[in-house]
mmCIF file of C-alpha atoms in Angstrom:
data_model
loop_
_atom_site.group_PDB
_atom_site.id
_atom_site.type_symbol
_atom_site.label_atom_id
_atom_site.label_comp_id
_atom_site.label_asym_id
_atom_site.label_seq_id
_atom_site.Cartn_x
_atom_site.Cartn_y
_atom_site.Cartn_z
ATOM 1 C CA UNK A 768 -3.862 20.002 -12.364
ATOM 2 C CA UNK A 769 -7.106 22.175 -11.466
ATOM 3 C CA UNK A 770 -9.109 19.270 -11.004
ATOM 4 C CA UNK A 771 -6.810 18.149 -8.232
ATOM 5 C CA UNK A 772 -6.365 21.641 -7.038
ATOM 6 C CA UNK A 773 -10.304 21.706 -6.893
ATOM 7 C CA UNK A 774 -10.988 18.702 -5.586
ATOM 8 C CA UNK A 775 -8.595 19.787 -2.979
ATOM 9 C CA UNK A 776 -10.338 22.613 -2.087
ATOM 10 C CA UNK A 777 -13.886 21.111 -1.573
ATOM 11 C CA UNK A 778 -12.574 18.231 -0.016
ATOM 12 C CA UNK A 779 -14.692 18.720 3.738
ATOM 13 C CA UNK A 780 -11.936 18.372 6.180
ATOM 14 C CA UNK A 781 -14.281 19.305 9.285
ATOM 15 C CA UNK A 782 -17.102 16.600 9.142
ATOM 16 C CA UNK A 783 -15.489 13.142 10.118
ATOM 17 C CA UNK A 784 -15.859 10.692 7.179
ATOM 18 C CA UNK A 785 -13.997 8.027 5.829
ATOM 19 C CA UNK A 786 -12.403 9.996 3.592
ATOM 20 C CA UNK A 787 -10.774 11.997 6.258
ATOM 21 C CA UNK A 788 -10.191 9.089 7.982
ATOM 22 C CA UNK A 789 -7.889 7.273 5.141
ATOM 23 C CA UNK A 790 -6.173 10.466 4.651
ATOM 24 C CA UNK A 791 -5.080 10.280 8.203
ATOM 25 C CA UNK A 792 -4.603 6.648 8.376
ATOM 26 C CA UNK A 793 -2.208 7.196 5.328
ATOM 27 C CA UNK A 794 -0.450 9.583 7.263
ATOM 28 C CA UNK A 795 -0.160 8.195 10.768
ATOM 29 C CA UNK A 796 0.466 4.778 9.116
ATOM 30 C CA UNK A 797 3.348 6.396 7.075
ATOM 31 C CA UNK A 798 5.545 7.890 9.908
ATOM 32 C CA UNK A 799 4.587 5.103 12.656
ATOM 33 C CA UNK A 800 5.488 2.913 10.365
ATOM 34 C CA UNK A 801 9.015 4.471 9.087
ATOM 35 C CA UNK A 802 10.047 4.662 12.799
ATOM 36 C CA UNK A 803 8.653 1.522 14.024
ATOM 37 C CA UNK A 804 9.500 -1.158 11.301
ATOM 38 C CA UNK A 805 13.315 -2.152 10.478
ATOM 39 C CA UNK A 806 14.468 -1.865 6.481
ATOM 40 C CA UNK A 807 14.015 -5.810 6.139
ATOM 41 C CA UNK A 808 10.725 -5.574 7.682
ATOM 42 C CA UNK A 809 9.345 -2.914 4.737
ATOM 43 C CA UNK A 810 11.029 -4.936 1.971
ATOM 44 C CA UNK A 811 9.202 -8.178 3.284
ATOM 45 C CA UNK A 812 5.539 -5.942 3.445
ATOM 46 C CA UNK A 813 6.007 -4.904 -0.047
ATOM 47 C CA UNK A 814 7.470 -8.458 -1.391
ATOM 48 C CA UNK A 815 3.942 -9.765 0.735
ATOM 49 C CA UNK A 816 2.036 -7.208 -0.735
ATOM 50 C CA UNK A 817 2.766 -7.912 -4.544
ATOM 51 C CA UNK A 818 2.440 -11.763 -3.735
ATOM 52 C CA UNK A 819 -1.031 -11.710 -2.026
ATOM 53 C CA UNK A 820 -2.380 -9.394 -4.710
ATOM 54 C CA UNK A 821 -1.108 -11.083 -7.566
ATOM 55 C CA UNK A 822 -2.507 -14.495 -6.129
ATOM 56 C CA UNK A 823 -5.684 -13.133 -5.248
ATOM 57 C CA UNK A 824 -5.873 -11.592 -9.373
ATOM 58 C CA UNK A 825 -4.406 -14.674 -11.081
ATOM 59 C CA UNK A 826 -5.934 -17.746 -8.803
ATOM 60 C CA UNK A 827 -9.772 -16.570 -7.791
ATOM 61 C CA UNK A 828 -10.306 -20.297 -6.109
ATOM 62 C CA UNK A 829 -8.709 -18.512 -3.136
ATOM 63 C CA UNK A 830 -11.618 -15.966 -2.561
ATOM 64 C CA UNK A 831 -13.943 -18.923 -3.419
ATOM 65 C CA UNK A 832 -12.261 -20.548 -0.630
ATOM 66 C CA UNK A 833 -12.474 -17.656 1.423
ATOM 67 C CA UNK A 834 -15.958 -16.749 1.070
ATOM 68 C CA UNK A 835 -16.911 -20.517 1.400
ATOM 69 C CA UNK A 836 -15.570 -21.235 4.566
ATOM 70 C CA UNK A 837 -16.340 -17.574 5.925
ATOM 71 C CA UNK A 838 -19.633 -16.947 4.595
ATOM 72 C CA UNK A 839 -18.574 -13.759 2.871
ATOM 73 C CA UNK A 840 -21.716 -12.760 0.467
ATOM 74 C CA UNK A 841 -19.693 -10.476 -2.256
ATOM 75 C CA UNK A 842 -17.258 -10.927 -4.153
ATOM 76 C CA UNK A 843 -15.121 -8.326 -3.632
ATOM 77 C CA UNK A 844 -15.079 -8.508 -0.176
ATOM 78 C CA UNK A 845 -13.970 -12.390 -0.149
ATOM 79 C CA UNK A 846 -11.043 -10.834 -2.394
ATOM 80 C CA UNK A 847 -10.604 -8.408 0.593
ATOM 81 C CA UNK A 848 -10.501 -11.209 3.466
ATOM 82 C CA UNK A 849 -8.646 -13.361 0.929
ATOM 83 C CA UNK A 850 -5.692 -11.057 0.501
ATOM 84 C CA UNK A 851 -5.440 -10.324 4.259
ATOM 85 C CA UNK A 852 -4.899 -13.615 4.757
ATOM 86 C CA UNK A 853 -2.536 -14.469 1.716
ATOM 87 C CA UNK A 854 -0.423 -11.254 3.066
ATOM 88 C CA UNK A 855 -0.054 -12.550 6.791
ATOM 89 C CA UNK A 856 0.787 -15.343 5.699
ATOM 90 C CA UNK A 857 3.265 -14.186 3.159
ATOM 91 C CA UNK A 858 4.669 -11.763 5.799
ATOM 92 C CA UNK A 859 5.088 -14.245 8.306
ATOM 93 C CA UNK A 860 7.334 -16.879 6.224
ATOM 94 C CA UNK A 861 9.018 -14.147 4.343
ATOM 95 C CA UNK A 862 9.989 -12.574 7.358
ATOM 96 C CA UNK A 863 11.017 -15.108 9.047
ATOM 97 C CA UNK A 864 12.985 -16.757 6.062
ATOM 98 C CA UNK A 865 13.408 -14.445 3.366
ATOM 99 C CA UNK A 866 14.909 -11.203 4.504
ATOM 100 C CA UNK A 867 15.562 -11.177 7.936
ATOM 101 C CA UNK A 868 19.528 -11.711 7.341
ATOM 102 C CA UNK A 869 20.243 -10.064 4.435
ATOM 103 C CA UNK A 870 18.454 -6.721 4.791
ATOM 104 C CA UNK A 871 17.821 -6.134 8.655
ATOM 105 C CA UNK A 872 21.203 -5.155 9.469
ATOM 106 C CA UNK A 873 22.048 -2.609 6.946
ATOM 107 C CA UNK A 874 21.750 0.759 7.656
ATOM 108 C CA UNK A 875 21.275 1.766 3.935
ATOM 109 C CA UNK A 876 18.330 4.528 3.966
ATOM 110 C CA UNK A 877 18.433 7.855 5.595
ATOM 111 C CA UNK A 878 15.268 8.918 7.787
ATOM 112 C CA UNK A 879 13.948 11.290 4.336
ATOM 113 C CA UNK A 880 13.838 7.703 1.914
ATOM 114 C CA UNK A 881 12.489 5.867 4.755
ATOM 115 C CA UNK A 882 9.560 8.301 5.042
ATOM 116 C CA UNK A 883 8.619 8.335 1.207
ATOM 117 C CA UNK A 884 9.112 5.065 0.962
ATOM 118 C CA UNK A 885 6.321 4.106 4.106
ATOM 119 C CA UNK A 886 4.258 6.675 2.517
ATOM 120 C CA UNK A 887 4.128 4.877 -1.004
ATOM 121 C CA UNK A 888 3.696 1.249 0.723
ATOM 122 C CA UNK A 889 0.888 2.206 2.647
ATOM 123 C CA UNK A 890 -0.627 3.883 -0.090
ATOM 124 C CA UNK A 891 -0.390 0.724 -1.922
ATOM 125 C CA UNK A 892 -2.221 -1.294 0.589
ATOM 126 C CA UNK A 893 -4.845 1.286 0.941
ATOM 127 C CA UNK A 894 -5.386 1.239 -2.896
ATOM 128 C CA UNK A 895 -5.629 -2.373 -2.877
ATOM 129 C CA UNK A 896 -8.473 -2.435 0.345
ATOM 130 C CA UNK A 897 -10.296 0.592 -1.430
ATOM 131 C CA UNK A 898 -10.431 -1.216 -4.925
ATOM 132 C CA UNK A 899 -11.506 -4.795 -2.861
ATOM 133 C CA UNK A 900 -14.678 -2.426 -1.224
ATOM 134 C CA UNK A 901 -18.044 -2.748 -2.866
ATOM 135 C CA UNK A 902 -19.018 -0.022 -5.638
ATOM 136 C CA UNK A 903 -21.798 1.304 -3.383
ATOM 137 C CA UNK A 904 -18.915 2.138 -0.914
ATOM 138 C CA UNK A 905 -16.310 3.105 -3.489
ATOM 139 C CA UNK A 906 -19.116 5.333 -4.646
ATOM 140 C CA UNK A 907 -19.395 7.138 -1.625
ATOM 141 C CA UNK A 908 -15.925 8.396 -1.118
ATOM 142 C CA UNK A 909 -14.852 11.970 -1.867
ATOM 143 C CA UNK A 910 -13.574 12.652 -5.997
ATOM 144 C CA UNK A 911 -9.878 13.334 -4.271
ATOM 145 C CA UNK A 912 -9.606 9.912 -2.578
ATOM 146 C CA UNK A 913 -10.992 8.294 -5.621
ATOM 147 C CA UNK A 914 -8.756 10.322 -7.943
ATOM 148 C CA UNK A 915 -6.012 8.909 -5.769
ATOM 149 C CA UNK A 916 -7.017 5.266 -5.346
ATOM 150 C CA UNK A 917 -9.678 4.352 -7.653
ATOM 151 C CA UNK A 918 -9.034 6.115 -10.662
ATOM 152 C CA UNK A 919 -9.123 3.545 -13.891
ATOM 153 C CA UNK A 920 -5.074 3.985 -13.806
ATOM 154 C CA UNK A 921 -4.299 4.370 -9.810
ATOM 155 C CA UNK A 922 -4.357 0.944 -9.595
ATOM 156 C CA UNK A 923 -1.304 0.307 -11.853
ATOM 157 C CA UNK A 924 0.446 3.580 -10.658
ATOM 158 C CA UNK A 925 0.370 2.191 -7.198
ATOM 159 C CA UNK A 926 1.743 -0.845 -7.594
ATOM 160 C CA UNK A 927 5.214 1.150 -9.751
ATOM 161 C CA UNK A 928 5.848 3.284 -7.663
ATOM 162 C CA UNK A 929 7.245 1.426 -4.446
ATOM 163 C CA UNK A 930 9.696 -0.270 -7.078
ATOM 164 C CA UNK A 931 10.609 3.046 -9.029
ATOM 165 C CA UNK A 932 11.264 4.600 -5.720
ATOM 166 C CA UNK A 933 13.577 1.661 -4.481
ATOM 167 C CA UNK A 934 15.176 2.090 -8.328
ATOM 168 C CA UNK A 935 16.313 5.355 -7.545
ATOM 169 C CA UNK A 936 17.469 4.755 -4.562
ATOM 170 C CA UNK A 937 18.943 2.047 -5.043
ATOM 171 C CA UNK A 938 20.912 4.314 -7.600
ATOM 172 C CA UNK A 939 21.517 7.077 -5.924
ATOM 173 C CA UNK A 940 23.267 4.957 -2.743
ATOM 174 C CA UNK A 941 25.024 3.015 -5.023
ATOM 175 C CA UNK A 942 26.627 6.726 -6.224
ATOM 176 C CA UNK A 943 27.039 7.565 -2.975
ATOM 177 C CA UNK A 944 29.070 4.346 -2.322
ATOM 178 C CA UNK A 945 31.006 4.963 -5.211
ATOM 179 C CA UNK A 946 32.307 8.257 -4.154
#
């Protein structure tokens, strides 16, 4: 708990970097997107999220693909461009198919869920862009934005705690519908 309370402290929030800037994409990203996008809409990003990633983990002939027909020199970065595209797609189809009947309509998830929930997603997605970026980069970035998205474990934490959250939610409404 000191570490994070230190690296808090010396994190430099007056000189623009990226560091600042992903903490404030994180942010603005979070409530624009809890306003903007409809429940169905956030269950289809996360279902696209976890599909793209696990595709571009399990079956690497799609960032040999990628980097082949894009002329993409590293690795990681053809992962990058790879699961970009594997997400739009999945987004597209999945909302268009998937969940646009059976979730879009409900007004399960008070405005307090809907915000931690936005803030968890986007952190996934910016753990998986941060881990896809090249060492040299990863390197560069403060020790509290690589404590929060590169750290040996962050990776796995990320990718729980969308589902955990909907868990308990899921729980806790179902309670409430009891009552």
């Amino acid at each position: 708990m000191e570490n994070i309370q230190l690296m808090i402290r010396t994190f430099n929030w007056h000189s623009p970097s990226w560091d600042l800037f992903i903490l404030l994409f994180w942010i603005v990203a979070s409530v624009l997107f809890a306003f903007a996008a409809g429940r169905g809409r956030m269950l289809t990003i996360l279902v696209s999220t976890y599909m793209a990633q696990l595709l571009v983990i399990e079956a690497p002939f799609f960032s040999e693909a990628v980097s082949g027909k894009f002329n993409i020199g590293t690795a990681t970065l053809a992962q990058l461009v790879a699961f970009a595209v594997l997400f739009l797609i999945f987004f597209v189809f999945l909302s268009r198919y998937a969940f646009r009947s059976s979730v879009d309509g409900r007004q399960i998830v008070a405005l307090p869920f809907v915000l931690i929930f936005t803030v968890l997603q986007v952190g996934l997605l910016i753990n998986i862009v941060i881990s896809y970026l090249p060492d040299h980069v990863q390197g560069s970035l403060s020790p509290l934005i690589q404590f929060a998205f590169l750290h040996p474990n962050s990776g796995f934490i990320w990718l729980l705690l969308p589902v955990i959250f909907l868990i308990i939610v899921g729980r806790f409404l179902g309670e409430q519908m009891d009552n």
